[in-house]
N, CA, C and O atoms as a Tinker XYZ file with bonds, in Angstrom:
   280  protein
     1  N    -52.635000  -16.850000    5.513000    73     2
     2  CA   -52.075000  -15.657000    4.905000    64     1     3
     3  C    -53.115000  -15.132000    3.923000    63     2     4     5
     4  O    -53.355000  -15.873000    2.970000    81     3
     5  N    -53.751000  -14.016000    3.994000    73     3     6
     6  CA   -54.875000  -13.256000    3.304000    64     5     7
     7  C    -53.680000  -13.240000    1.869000    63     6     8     9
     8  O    -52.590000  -13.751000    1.615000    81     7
     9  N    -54.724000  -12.269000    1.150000    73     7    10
    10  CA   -54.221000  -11.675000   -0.195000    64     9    11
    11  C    -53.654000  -10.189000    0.136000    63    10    12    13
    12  O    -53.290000   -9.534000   -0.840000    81    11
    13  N    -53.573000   -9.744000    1.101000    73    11    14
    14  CA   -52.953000   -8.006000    1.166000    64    13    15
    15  C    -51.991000   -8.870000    1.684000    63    14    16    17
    16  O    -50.982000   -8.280000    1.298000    81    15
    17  N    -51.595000   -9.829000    2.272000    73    15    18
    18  CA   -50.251000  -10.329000    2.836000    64    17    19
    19  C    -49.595000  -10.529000    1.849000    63    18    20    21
    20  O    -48.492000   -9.989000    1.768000    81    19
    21  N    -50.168000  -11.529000    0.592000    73    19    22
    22  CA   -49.185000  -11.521000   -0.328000    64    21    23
    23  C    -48.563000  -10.507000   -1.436000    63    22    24    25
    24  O    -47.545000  -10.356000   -2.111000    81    23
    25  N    -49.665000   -9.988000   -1.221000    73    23    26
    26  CA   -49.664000   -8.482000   -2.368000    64    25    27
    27  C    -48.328000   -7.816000   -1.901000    63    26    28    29
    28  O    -47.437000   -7.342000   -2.605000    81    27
    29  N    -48.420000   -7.908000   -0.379000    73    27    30
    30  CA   -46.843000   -7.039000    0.231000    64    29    31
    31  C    -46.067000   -7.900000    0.230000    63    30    32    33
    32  O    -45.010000   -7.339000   -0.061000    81    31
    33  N    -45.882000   -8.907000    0.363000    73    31    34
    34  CA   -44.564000   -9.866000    0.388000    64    33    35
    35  C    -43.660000   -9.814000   -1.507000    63    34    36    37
    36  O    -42.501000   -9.724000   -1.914000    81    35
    37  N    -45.131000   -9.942000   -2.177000    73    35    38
    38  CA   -44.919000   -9.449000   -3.346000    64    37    39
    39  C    -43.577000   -8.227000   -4.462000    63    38    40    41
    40  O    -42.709000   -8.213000   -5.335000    81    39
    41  N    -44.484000   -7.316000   -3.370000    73    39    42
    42  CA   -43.654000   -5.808000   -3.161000    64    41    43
    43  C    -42.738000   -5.394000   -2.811000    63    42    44    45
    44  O    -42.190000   -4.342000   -3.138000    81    43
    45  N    -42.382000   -6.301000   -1.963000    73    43    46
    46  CA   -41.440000   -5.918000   -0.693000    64    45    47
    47  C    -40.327000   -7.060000   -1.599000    63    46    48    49
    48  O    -39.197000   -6.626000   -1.824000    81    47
    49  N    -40.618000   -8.244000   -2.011000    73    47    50
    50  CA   -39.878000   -9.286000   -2.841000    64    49    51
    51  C    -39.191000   -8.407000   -4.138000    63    50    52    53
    52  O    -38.053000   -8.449000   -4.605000    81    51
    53  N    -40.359000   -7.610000   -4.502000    73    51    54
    54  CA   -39.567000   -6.510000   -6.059000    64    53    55
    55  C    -38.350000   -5.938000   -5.674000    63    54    56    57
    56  O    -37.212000   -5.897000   -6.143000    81    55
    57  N    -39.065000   -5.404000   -4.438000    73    55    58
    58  CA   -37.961000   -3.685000   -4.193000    64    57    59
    59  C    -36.285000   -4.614000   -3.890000    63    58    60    61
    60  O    -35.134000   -4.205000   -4.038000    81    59
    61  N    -36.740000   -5.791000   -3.487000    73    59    62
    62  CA   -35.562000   -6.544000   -2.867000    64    61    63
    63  C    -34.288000   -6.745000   -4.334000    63    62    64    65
    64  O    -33.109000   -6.452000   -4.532000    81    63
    65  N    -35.163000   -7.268000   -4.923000    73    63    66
    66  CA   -34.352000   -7.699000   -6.470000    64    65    67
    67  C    -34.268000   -6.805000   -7.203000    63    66    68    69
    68  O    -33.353000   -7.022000   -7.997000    81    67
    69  N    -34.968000   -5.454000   -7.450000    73    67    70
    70  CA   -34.141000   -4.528000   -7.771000    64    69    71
    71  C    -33.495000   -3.767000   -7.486000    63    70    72    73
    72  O    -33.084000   -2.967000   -8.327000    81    71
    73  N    -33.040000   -3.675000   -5.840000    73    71    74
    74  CA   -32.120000   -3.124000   -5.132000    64    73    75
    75  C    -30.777000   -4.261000   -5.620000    63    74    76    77
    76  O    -29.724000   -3.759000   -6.014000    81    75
    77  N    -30.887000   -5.414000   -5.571000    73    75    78
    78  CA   -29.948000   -6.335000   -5.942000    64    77    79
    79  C    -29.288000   -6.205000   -7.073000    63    78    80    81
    80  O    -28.060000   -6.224000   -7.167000    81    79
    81  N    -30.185000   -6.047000   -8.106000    73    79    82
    82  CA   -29.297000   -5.866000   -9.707000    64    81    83
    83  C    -28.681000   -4.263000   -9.913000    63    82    84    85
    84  O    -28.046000   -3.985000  -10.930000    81    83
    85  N    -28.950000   -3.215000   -8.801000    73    83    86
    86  CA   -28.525000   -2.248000   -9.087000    64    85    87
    87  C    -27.114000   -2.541000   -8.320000    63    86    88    89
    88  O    -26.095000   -1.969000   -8.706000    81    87
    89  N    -27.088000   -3.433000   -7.243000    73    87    90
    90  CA   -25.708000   -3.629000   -6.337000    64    89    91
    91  C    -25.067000   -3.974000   -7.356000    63    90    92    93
    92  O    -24.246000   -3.222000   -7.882000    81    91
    93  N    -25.535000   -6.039000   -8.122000    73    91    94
    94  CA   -24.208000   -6.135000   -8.981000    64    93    95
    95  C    -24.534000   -5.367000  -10.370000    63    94    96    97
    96  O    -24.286000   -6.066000  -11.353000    81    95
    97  N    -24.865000   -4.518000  -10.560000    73    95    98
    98  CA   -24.711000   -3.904000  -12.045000    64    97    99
    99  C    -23.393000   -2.575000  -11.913000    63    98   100   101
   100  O    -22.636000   -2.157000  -12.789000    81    99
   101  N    -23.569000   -2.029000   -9.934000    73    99   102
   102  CA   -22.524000   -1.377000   -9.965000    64   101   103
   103  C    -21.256000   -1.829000   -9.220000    63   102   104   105
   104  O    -20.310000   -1.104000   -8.911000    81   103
   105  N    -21.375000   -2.986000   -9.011000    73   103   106
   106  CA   -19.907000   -3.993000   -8.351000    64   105   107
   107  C    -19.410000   -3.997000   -9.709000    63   106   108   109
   108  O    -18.351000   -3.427000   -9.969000    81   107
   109  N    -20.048000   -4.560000  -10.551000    73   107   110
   110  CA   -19.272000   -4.794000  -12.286000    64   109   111
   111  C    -18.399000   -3.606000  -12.155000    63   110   112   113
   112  O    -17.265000   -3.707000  -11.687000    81   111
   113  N    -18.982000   -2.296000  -12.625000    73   111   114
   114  CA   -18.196000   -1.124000  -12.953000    64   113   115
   115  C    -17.197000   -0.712000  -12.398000    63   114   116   117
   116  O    -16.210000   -0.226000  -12.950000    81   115
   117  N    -17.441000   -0.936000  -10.825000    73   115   118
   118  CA   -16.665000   -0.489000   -9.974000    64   117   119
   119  C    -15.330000   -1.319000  -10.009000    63   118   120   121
   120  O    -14.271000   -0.697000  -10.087000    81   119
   121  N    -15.326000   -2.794000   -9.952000    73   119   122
   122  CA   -14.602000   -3.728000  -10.406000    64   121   123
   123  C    -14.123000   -3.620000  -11.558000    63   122   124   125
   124  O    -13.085000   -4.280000  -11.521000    81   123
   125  N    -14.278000   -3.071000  -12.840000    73   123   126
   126  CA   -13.768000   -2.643000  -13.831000    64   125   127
   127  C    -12.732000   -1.759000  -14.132000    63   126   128   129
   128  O    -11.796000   -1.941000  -14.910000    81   127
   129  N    -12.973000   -0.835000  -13.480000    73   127   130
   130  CA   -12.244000    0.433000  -13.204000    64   129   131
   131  C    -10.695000    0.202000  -12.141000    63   130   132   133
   132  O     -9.636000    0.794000  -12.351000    81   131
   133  N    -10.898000   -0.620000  -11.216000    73   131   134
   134  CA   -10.174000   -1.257000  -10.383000    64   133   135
   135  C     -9.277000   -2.571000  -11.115000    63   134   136   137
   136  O     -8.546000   -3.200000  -10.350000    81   135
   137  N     -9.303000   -2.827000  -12.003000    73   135   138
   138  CA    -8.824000   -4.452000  -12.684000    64   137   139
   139  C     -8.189000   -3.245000  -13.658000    63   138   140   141
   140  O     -7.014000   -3.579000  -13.805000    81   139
   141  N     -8.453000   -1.803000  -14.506000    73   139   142
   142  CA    -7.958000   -1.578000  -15.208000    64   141   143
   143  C     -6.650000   -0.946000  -14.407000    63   142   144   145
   144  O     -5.563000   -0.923000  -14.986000    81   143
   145  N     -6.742000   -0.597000  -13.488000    73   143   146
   146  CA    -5.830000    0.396000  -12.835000    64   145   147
   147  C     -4.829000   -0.525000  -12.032000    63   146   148   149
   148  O     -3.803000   -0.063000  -11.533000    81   147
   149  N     -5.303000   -2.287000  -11.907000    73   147   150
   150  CA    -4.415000   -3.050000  -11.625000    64   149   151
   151  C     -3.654000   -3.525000  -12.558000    63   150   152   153
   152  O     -2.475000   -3.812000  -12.347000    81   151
   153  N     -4.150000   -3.644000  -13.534000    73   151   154
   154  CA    -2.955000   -4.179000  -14.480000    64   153   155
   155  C     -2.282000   -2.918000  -15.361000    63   154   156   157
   156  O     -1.463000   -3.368000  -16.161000    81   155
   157  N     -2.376000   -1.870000  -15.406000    73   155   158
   158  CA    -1.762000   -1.000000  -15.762000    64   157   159
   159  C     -0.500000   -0.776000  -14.544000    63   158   160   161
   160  O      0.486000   -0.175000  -14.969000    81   159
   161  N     -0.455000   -1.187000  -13.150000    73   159   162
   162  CA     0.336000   -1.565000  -12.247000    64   161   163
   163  C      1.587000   -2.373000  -12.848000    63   162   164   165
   164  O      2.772000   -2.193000  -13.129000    81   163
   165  N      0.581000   -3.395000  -12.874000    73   163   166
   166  CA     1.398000   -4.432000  -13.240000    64   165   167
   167  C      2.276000   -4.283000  -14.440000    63   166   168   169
   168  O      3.463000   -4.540000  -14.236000    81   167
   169  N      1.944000   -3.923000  -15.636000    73   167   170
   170  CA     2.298000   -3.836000  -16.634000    64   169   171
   171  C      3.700000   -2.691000  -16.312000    63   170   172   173
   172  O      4.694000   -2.848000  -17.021000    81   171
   173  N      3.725000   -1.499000  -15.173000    73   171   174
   174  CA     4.427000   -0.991000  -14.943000    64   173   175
   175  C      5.467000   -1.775000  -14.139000    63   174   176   177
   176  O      6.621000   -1.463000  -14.434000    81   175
   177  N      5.347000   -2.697000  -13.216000    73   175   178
   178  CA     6.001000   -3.529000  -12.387000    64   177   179
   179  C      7.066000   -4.245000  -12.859000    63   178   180   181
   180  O      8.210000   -4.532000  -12.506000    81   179
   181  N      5.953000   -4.536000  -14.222000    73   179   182
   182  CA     6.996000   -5.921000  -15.434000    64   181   183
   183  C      7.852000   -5.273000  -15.998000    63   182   184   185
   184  O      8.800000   -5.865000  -16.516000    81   183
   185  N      7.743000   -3.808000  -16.053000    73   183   186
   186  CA     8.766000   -3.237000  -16.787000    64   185   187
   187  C     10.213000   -2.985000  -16.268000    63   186   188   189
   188  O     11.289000   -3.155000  -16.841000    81   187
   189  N      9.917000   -2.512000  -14.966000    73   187   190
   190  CA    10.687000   -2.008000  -13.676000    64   189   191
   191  C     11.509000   -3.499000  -13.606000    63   190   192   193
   192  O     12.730000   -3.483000  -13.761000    81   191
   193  N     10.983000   -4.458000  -13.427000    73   191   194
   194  CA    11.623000   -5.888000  -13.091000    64   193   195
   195  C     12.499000   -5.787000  -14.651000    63   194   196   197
   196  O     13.422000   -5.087000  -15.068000    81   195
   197  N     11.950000   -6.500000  -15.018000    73   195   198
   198  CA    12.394000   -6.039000  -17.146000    64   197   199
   199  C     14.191000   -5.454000  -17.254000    63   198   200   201
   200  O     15.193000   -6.027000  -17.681000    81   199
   201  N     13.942000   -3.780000  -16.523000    73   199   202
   202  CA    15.089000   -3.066000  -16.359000    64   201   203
   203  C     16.267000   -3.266000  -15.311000    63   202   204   205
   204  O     17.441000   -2.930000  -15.463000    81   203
   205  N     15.663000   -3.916000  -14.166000    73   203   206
   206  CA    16.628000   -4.317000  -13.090000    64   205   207
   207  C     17.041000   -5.995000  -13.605000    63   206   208   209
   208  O     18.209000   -6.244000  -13.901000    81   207
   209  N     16.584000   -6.456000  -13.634000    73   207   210
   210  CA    16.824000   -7.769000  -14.467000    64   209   211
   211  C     18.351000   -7.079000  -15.881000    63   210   212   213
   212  O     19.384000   -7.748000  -15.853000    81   211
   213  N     18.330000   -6.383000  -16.472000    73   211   214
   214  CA    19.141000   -5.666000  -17.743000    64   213   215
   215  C     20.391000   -5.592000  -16.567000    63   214   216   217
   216  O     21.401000   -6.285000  -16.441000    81   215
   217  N     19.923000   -4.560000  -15.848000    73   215   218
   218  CA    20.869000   -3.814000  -15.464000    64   217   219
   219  C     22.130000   -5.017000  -14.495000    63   218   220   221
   220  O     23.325000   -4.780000  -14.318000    81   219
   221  N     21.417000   -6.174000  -14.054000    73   219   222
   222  CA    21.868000   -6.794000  -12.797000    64   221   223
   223  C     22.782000   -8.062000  -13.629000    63   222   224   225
   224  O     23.578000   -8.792000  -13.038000    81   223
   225  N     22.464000   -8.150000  -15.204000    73   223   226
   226  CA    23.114000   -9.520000  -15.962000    64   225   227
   227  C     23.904000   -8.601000  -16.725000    63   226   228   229
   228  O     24.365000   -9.273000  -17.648000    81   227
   229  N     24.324000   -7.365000  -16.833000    73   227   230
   230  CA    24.833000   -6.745000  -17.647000    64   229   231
   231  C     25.859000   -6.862000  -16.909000    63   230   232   233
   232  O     25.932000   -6.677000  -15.694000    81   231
   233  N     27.105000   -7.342000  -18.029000    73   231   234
   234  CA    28.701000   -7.598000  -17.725000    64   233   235
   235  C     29.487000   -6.515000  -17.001000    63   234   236   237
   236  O     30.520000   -6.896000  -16.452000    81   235
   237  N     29.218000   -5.433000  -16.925000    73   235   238
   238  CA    29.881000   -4.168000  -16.504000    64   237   239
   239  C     29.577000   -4.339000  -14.808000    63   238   240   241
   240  O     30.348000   -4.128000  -13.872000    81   239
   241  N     28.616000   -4.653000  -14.800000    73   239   242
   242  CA    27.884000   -4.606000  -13.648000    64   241   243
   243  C     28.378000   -5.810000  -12.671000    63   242   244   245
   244  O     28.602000   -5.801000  -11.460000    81   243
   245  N     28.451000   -6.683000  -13.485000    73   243   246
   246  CA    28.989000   -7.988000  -11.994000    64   245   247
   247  C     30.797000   -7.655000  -12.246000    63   246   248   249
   248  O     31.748000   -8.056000  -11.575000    81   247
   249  N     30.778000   -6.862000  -13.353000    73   247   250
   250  CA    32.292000   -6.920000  -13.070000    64   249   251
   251  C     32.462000   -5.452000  -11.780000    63   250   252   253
   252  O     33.614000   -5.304000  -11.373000    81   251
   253  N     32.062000   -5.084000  -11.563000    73   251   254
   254  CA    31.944000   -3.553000  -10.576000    64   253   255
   255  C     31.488000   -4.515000   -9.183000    63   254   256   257
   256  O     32.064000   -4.373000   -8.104000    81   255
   257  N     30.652000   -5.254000   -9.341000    73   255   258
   258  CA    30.592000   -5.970000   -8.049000    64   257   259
   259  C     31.654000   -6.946000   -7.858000    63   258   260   261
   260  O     31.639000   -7.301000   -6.679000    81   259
   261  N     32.498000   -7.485000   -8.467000    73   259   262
   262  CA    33.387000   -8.081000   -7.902000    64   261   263
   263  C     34.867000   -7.377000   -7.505000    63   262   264   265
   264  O     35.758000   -7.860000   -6.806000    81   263
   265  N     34.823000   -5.948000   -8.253000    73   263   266
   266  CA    36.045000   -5.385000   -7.715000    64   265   267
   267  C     35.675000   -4.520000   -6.354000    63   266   268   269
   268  O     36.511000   -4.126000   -5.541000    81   267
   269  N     34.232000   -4.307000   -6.277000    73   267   270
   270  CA    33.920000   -3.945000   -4.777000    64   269   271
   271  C     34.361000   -5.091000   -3.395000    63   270   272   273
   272  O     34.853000   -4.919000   -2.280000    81   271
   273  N     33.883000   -6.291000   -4.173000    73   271   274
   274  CA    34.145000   -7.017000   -3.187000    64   273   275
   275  C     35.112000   -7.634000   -2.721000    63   274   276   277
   276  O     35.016000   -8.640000   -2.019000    81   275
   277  N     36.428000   -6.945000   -3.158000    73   275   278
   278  CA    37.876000   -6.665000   -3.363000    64   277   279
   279  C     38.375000   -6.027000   -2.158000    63   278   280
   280  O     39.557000   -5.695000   -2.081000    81   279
């Protein structure tokens, strides 16, 4: 292997690793943005559960289901 062989393997080795840190520098962000918009989900989910959970132990309520099931 001459020295212009390594000079390009060299080169060709750069362009490689800084094509790489630009991938994960924008997987981070992209992943960021995505984790915020999941747990803002969630946080809506817990609430929704939260309220049906209220609504389903609330006394009025199993008493209406048992005169339905009358």
């Amino acid at each position: 292997m001459g020295p212009f062989e390594i000079a390009a393997l060299a080169i060709v080795g750069g362009f490689v690793y800084a094509g790489y840190e630009v991938y994960m520098k924008t997987k981070d962000n992209a992943g960021k943005g995505e984790l915020e918009a999941l747990q803002a989900e969630l946080q809506r989910l817990k609430e929704r559960v939260s309220t049906l959970e209220s609504i389903v132990t609330d006394k009025s309520y199993q008493l209406k289901d048992q005169i339905n099931k009358l």
